[in-house]
PDB file of C-alpha atoms in Angstrom:
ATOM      1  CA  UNK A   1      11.696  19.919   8.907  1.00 57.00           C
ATOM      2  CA  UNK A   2       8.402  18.064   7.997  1.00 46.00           C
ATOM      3  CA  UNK A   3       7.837  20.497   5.507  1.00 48.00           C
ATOM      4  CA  UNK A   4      10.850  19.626   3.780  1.00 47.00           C
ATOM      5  CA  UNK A   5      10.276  16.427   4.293  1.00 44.00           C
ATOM      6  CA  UNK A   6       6.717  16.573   2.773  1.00 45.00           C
ATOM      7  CA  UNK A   7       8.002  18.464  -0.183  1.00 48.00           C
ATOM      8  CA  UNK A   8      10.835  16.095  -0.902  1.00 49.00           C
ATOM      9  CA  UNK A   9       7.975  13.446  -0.937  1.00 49.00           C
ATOM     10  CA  UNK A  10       5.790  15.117  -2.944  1.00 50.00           C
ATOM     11  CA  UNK A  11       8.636  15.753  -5.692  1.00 47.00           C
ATOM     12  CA  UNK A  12       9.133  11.771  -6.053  1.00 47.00           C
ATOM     13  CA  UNK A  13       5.701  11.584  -6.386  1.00 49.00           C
ATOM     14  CA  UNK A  14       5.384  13.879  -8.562  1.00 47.00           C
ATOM     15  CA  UNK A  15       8.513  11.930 -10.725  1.00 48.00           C
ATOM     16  CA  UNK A  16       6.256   9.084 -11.210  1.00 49.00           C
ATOM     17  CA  UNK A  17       3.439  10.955 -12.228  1.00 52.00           C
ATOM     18  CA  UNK A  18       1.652  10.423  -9.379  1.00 50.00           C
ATOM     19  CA  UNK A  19       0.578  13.582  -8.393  1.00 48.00           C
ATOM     20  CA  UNK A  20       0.232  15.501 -11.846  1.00 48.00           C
ATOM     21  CA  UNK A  21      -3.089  17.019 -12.710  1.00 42.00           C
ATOM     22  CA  UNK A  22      -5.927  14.734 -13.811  1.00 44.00           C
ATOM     23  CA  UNK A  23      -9.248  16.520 -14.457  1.00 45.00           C
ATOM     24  CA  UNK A  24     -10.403  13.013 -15.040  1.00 62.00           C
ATOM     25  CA  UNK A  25     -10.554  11.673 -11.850  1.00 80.00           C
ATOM     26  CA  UNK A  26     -13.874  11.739 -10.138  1.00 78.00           C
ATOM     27  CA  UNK A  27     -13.305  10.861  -6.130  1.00 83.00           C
ATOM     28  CA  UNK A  28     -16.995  10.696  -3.847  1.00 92.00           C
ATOM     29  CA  UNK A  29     -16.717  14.019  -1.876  1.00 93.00           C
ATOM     30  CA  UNK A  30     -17.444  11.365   0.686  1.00 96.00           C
ATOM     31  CA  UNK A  31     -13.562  10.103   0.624  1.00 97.00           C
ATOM     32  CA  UNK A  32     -12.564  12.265   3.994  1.00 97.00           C
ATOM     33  CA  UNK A  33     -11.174  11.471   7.079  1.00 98.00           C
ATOM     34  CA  UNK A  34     -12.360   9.169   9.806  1.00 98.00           C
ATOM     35  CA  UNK A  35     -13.106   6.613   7.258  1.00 98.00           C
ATOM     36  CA  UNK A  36     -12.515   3.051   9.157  1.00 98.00           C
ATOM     37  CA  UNK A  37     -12.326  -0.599   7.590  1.00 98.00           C
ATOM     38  CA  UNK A  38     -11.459  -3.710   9.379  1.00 98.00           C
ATOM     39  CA  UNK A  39      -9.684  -6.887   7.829  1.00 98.00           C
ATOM     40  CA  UNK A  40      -9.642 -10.559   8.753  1.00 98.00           C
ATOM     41  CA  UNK A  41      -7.007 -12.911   7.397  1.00 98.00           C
ATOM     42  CA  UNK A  42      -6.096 -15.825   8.584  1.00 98.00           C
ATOM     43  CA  UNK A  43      -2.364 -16.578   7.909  1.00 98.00           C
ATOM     44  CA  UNK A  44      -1.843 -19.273   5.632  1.00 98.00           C
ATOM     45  CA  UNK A  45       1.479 -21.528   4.873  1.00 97.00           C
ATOM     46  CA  UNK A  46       1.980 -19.877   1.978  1.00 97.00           C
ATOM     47  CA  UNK A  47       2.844 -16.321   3.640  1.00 98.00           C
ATOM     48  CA  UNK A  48       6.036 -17.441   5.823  1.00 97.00           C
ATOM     49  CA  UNK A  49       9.224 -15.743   5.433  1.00 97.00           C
ATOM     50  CA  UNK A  50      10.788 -18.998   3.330  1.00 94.00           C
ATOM     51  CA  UNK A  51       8.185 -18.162   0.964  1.00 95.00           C
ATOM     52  CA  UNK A  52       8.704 -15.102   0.404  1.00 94.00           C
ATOM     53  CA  UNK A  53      11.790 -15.134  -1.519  1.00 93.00           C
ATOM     54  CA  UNK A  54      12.513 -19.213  -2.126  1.00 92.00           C
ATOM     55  CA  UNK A  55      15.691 -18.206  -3.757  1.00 95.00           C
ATOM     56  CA  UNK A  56      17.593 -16.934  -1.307  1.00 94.00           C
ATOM     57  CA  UNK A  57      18.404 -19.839   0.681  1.00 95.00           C
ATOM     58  CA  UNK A  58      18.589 -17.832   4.047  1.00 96.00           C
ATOM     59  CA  UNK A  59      14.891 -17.353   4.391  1.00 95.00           C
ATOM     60  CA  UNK A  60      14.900 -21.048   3.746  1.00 94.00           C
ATOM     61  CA  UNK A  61      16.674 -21.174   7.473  1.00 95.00           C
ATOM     62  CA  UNK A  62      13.991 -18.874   9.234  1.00 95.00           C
ATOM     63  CA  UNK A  63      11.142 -19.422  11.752  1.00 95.00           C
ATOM     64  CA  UNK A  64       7.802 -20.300  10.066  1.00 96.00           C
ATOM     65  CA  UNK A  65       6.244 -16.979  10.335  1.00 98.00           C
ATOM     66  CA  UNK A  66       4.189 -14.657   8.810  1.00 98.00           C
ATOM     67  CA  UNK A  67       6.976 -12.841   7.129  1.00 98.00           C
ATOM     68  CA  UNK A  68       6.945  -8.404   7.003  1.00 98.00           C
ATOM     69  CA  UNK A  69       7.037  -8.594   3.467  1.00 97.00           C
ATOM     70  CA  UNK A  70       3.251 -10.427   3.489  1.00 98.00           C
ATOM     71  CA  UNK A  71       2.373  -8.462   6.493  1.00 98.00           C
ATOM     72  CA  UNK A  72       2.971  -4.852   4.683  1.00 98.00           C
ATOM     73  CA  UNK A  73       1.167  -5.831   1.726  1.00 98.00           C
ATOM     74  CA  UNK A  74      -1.567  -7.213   3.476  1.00 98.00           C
ATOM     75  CA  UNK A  75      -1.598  -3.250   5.466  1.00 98.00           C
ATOM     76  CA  UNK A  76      -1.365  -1.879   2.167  1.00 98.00           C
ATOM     77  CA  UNK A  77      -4.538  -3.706   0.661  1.00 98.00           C
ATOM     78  CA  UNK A  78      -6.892  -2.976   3.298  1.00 98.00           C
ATOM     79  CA  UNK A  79      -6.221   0.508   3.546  1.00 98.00           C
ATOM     80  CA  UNK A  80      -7.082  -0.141  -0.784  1.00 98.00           C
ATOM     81  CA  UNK A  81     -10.121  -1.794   0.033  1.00 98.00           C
ATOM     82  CA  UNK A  82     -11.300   0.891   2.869  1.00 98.00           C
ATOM     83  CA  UNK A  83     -11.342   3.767   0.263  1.00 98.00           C
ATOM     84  CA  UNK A  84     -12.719   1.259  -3.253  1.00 98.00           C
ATOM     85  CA  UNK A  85     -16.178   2.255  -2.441  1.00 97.00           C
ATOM     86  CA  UNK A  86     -15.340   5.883  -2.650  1.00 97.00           C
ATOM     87  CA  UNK A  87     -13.566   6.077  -6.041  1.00 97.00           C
ATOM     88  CA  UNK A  88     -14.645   5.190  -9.841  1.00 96.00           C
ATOM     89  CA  UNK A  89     -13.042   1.974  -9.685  1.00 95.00           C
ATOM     90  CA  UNK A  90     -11.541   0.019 -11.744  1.00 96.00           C
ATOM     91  CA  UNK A  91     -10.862   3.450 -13.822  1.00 96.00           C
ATOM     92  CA  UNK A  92      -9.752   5.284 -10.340  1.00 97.00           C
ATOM     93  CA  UNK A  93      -7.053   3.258  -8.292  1.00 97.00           C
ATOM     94  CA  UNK A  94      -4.793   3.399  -5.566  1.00 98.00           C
ATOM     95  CA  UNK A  95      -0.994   3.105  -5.244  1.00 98.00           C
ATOM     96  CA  UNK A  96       1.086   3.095  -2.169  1.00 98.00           C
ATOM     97  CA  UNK A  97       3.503   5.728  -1.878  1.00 98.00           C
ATOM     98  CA  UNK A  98       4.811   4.920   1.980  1.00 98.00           C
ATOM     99  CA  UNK A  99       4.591   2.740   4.357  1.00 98.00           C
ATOM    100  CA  UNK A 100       5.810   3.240   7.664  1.00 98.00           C
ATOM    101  CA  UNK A 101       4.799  -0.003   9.841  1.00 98.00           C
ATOM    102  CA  UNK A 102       5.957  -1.869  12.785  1.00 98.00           C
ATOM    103  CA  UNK A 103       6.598  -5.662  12.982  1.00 98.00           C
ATOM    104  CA  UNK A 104       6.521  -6.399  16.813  1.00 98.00           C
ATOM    105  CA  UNK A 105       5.158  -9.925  17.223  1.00 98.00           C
ATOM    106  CA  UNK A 106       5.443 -13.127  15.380  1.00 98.00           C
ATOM    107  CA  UNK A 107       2.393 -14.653  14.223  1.00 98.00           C
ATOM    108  CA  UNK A 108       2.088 -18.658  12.817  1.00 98.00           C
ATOM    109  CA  UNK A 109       0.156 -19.955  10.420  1.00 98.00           C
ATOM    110  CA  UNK A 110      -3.170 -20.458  11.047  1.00 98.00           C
ATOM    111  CA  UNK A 111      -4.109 -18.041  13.334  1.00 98.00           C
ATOM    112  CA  UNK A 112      -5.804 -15.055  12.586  1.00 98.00           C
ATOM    113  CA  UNK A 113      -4.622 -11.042  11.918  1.00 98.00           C
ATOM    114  CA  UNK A 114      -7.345  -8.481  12.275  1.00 98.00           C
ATOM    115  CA  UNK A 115      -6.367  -5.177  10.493  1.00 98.00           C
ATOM    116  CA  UNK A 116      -7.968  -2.027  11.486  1.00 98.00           C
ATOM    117  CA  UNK A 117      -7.042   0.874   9.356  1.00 98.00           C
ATOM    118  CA  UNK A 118      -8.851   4.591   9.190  1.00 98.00           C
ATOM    119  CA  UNK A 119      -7.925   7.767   7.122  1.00 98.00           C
ATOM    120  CA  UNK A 120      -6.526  10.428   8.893  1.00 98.00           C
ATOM    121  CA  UNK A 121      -6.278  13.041   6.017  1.00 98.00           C
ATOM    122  CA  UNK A 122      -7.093  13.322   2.643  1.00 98.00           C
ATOM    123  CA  UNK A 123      -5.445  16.334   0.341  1.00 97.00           C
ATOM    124  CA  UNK A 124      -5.989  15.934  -3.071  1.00 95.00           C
ATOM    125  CA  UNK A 125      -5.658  12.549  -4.173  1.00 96.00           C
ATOM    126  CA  UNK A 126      -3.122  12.020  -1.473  1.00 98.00           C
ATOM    127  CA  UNK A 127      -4.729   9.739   1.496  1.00 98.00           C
ATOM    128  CA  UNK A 128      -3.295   9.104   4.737  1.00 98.00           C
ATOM    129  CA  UNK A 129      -3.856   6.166   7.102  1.00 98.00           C
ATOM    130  CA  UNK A 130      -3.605   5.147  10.482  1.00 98.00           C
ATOM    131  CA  UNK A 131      -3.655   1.358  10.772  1.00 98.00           C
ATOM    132  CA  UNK A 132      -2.828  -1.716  13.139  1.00 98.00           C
ATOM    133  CA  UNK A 133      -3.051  -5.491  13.224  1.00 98.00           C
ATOM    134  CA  UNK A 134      -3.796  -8.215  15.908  1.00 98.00           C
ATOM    135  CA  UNK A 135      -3.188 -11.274  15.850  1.00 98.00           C
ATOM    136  CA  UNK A 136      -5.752 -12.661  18.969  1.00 98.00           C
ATOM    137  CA  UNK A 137      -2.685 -12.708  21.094  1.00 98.00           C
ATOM    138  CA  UNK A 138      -0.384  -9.731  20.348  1.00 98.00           C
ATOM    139  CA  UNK A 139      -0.500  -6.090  18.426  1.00 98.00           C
ATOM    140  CA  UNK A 140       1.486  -7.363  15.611  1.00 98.00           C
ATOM    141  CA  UNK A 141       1.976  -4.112  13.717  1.00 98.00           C
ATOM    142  CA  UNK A 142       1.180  -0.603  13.639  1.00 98.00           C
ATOM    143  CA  UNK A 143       1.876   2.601  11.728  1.00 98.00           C
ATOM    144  CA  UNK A 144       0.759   4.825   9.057  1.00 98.00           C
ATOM    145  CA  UNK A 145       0.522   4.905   4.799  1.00 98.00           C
ATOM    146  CA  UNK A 146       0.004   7.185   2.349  1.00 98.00           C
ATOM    147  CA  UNK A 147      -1.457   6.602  -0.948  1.00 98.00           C
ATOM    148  CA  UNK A 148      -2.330   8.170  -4.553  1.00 98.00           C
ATOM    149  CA  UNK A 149      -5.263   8.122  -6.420  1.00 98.00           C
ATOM    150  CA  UNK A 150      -4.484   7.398  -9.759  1.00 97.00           C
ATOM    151  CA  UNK A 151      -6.344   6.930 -13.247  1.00 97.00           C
ATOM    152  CA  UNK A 152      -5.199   3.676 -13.937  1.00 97.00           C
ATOM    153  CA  UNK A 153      -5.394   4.019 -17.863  1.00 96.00           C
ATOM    154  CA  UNK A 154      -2.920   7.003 -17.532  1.00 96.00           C
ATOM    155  CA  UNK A 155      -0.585   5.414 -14.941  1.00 96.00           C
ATOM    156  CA  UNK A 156      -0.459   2.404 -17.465  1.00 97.00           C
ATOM    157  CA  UNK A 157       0.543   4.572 -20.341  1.00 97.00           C
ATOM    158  CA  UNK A 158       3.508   6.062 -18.413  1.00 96.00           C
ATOM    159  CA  UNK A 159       4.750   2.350 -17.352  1.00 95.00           C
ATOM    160  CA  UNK A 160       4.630   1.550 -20.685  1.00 96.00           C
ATOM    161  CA  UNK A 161       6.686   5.174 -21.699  1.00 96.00           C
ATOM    162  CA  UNK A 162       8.719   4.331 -19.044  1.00 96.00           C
ATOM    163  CA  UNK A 163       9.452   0.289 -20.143  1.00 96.00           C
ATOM    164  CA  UNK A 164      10.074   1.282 -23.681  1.00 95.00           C
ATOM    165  CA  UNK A 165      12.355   3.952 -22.178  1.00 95.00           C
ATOM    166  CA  UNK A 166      14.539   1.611 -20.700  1.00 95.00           C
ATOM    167  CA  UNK A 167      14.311  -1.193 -23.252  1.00 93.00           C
ATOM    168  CA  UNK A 168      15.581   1.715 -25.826  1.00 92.00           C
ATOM    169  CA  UNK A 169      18.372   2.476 -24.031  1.00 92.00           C
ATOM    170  CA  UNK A 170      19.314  -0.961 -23.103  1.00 94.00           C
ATOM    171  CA  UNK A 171      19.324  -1.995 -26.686  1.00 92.00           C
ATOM    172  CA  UNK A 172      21.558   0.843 -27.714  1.00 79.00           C
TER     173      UNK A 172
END
């Protein structure tokens, strides 16, 4: 069940090194739920979906829209930015380990998405979000994300243990 679930989750996480041990990391007791951040950003030309990936001529052929891909980062960095103030940053970071968001409504360029996001749990240096964005006409999306607090000087060194990893192999 969602136990499972959690602990199959946790096990990836833990793959990347995201939720290993770090007596380095110094989080404000203060990070705890019910935190709440709001977002304004207005869409511009530069986030429709023929933008996103000019290569593949098919998104060439699409509606000028805000395109999902823009729209989930855009979720991801304000739930970053609600939680900056409470970590040691740029030493302490965040990464985004799930997403799970709705896209229900088109939005153009040029108007403007309000994102409201708040954190619904924290356990560890695992945070949990709620968060939703408007777009002054429609709810455009909705949903949750979890993310990790890292120490960014550690998560570098395994990229790099990881990169060299690969490049080894490759080479051989």
């Amino acid at each position: 069940g969602a136990l499972a679930r959690r602990q199959r989750g946790d096990r990836k996480a833990r793959g990347l090194g995201l939720l290993d041990h770090c007596h380095r990391l110094t989080m404000s007791p203060d990070l705890k739920p019910g935190i709440q951040f709001d977002f304004d950003y207005k869409v511009p030309e530069s986030k429709t979906v023929a933008r996103l990936y000019p290569e593949w001529s098919e998104f060439g052929e699409m509606p000028d829209v805000f395109a999902t891909g823009y729209l989930i980062g855009l979720m991801e960095g304000v739930c970053q930015l609600a939680i900056k103030p409470f970590l040691d940053w740029p030493r302490e970071q965040s990464v985004g380990t799930h997403v799970n968001f709705s896209h229900v409504a088109a939005t153009p360029p040029g108007l403007t998405i309000r994102v409201h996001c708040e954190v619904l749990s924290v356990d560890g240096r695992k945070v949990l979000f709620r968060a939703h964005a408007h777009d002054g006409h429609d709810l455009i999306s909705e949903g949750t994300h979890e993310r990790i607090i890292i120490d960014a000087a550690r998560f570098d060194q395994r990229l790099q243990s990881k990169r060299s990893a690969v490049l080894e192999r490759n080479a051989g």
